[in-house]
Coordinates of C-alpha atoms in Angstrom, one line a residue:
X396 CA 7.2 33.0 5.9
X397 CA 6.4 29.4 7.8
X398 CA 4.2 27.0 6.0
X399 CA 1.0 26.2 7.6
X400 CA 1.6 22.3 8.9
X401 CA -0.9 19.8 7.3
X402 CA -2.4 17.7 9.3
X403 CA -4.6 15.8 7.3
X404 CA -2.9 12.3 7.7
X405 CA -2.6 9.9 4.7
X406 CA -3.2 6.6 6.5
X407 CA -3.4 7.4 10.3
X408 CA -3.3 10.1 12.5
X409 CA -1.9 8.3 15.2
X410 CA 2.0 8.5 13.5
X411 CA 1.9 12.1 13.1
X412 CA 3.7 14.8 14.9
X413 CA 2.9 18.7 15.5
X414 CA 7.0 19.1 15.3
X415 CA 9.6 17.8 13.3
X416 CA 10.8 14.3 13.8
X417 CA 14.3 12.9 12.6
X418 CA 14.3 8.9 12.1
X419 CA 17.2 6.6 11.4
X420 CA 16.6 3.7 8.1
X421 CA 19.2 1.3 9.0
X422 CA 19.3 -2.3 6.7
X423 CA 18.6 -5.4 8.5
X424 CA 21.7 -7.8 8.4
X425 CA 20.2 -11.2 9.5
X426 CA 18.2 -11.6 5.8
X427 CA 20.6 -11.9 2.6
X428 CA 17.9 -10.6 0.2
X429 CA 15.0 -9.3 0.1
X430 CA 15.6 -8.3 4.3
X431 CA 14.1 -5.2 4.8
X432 CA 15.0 -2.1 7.5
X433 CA 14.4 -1.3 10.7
X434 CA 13.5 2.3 11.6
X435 CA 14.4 4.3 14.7
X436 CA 13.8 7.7 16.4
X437 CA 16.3 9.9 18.5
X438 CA 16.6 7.6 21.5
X439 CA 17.2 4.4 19.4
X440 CA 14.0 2.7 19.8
X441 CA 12.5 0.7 16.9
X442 CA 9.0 2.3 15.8
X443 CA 8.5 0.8 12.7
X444 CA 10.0 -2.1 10.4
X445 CA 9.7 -3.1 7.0
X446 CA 9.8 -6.8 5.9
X447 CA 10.7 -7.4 2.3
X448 CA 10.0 -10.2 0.0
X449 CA 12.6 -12.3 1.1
X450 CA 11.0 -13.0 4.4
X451 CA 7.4 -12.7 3.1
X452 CA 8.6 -15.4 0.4
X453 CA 6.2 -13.5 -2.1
X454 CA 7.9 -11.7 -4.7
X455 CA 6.6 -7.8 -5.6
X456 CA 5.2 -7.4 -1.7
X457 CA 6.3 -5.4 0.9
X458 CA 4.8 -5.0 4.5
X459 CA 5.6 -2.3 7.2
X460 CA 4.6 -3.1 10.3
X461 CA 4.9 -0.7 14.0
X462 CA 6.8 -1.4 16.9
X463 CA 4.6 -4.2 18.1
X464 CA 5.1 -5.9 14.6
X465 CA 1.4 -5.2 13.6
X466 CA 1.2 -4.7 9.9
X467 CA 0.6 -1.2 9.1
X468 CA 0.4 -1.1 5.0
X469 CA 1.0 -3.6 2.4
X470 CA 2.4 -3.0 -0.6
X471 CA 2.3 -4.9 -3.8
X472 CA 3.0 -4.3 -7.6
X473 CA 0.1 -4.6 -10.0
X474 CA 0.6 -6.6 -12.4
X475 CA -1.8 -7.7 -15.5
X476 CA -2.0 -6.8 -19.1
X477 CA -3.2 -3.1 -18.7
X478 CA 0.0 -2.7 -16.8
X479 CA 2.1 -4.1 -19.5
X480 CA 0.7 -1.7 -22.2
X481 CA 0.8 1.3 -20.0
X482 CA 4.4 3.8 -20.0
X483 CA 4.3 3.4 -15.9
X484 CA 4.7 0.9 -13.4
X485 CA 2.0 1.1 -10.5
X486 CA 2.1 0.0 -6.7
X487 CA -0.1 -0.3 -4.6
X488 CA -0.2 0.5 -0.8
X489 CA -3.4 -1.0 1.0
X490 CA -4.5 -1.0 4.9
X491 CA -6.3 -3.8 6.4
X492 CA -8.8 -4.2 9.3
X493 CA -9.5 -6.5 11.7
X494 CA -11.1 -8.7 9.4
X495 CA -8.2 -8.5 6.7
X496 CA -10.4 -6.8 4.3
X497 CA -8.2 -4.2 2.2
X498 CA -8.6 -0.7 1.4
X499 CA -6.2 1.1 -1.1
X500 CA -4.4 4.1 0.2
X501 CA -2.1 4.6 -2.4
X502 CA -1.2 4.1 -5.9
X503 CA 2.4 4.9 -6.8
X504 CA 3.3 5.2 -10.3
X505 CA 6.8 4.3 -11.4
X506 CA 8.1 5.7 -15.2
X507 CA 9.2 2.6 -17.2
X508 CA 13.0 3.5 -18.3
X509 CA 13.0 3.7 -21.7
X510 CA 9.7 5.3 -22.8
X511 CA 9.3 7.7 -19.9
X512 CA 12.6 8.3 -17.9
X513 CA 12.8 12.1 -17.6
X514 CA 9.2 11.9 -15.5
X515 CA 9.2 11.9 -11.9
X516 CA 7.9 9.1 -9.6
X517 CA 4.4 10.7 -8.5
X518 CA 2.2 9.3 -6.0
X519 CA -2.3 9.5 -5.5
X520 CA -3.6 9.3 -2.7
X521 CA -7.1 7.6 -1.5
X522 CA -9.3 9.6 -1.8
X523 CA -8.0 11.9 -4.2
X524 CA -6.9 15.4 -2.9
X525 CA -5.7 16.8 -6.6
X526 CA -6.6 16.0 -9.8
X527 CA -4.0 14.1 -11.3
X528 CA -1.6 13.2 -8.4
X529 CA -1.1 14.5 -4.7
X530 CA 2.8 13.7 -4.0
X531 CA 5.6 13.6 -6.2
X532 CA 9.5 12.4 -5.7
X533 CA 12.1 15.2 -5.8
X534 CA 15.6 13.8 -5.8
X535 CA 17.4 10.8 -6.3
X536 CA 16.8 8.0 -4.0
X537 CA 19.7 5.7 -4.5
X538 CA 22.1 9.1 -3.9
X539 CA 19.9 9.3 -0.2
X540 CA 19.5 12.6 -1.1
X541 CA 15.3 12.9 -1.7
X542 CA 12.3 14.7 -0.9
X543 CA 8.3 14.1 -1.2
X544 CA 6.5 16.9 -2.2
X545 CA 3.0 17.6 -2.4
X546 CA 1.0 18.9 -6.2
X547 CA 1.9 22.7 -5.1
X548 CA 5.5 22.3 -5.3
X549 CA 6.4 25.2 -3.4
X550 CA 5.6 23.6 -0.2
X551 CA 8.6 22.6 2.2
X552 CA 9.3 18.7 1.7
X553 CA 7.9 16.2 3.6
X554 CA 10.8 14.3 3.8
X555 CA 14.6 14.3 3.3
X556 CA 16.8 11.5 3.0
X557 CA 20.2 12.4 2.9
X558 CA 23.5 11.0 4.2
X559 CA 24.1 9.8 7.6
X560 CA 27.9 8.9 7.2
X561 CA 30.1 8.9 4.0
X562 CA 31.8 5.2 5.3
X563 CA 28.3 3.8 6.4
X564 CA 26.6 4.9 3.3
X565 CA 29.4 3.5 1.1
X566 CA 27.2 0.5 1.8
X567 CA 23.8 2.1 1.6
X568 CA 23.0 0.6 5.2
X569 CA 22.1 3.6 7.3
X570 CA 20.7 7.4 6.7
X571 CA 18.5 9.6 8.2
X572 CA 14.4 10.8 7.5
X573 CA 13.7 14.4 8.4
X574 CA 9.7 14.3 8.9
X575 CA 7.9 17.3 9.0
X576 CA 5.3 18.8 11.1
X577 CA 1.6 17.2 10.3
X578 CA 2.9 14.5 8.1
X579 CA 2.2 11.1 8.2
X580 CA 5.3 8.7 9.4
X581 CA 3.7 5.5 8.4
X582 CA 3.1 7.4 4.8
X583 CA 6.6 8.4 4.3
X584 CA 8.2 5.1 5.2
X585 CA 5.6 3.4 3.2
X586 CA 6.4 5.4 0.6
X587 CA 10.6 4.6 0.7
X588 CA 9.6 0.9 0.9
X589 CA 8.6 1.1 -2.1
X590 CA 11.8 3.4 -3.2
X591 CA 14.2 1.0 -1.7
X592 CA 12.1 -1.9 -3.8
X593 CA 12.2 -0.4 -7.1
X594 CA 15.9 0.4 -7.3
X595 CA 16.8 -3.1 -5.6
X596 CA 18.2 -2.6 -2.4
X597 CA 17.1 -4.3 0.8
X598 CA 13.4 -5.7 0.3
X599 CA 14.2 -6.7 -3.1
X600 CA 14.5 -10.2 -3.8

């Protein structure tokens, strides 16, 4: 039985799809550390970006921007001494508007290793559409071989990042984002920004 599309976008409307999109991640050479990637769709054109610390020169943020380089989301670890007594790590994804006030869309909350590493990397949305959390991480990033699902579980995946080519991915540089119907593209590749900075690849500094 086909699953009902979702249409109710996380950040914008405007970046989702009534079908199924495939997207290629590739790493950005020109930056050492702390780079970022470049996104593409199926006829190689750039439709978004993601700048990592390295060229933001502030350490724990994170900015995808569209095709036009306007900044889309920013995304920033919080910090503080609630943070240091709590068993997860939290970041934060914001929005801004034309007058660079920000408005939090999305709080992911990251299992520090050695009190809580059997729990999942679980993400809540703004506003709230479950209780406790709305998406959750299935899968292994660093492996590219990952889904987001939403608090139901049984719900297809929103995403799947899986190899693009054994040789190219010896290297971690390239692989592919299956985006389905009625999700949010700006969510999802918010979302592996902030994958791809917490297990150190190309936005980390």
């Amino acid at each position: 039985m086909a699953t009902k599309a979702n249409t109710m976008p996380v950040i914008s409307k405007l970046y989702c799809s009534y079908s199924q999109v495939v997207f290629v991640a590739r790493r950005t050479p020109h930056v050492v550390n702390g780079g970022g990637f470049a996104v593409t769709n199926c006829s190689q054109l750039v439709v978004f970006w993601v700048d990592g610390c390295g060229i933001l020169g502030t350490k724990g943020e994170i900015v995808l921007r569209d095709m036009e380089g306007d900044a889309l989301l920013l995304k920033h670890r919080k910090g503080g001494r609630v943070e240091a007594l709590s068993i997860h790590k939290r970041r934060k994804g914001y929005t801004s508007d034309y007058k660079g006030t920000k408005k939090l869309v999305f709080t992911l909350k990251e299992p520090r290793s050695c009190l809580a590493k059997n729990d999942a990397i679980r993400i809540s949305t703004e506003p709230k559409r479950s209780k406790n959390w709305d998406f959750e991480i299935n899968g292994y990033f660093p492996e590219r071989d990952c889904s987001i699902i939403d608090s139901v579980s049984n719900i297809v995946p929103l995403i799947g990042v899986k190899k693009e080519v054994e040789e190219v991915m010896a290297s971690k540089d390239l692989y592919h984002v299956v985006v389905k119907p009625g999700t949010g593209q700006d969510f999802v590749f918010g979302v592996i920004a902030v994958l791809d900075y917490i297990h150190g690849e190309s936005t980390r500094c």
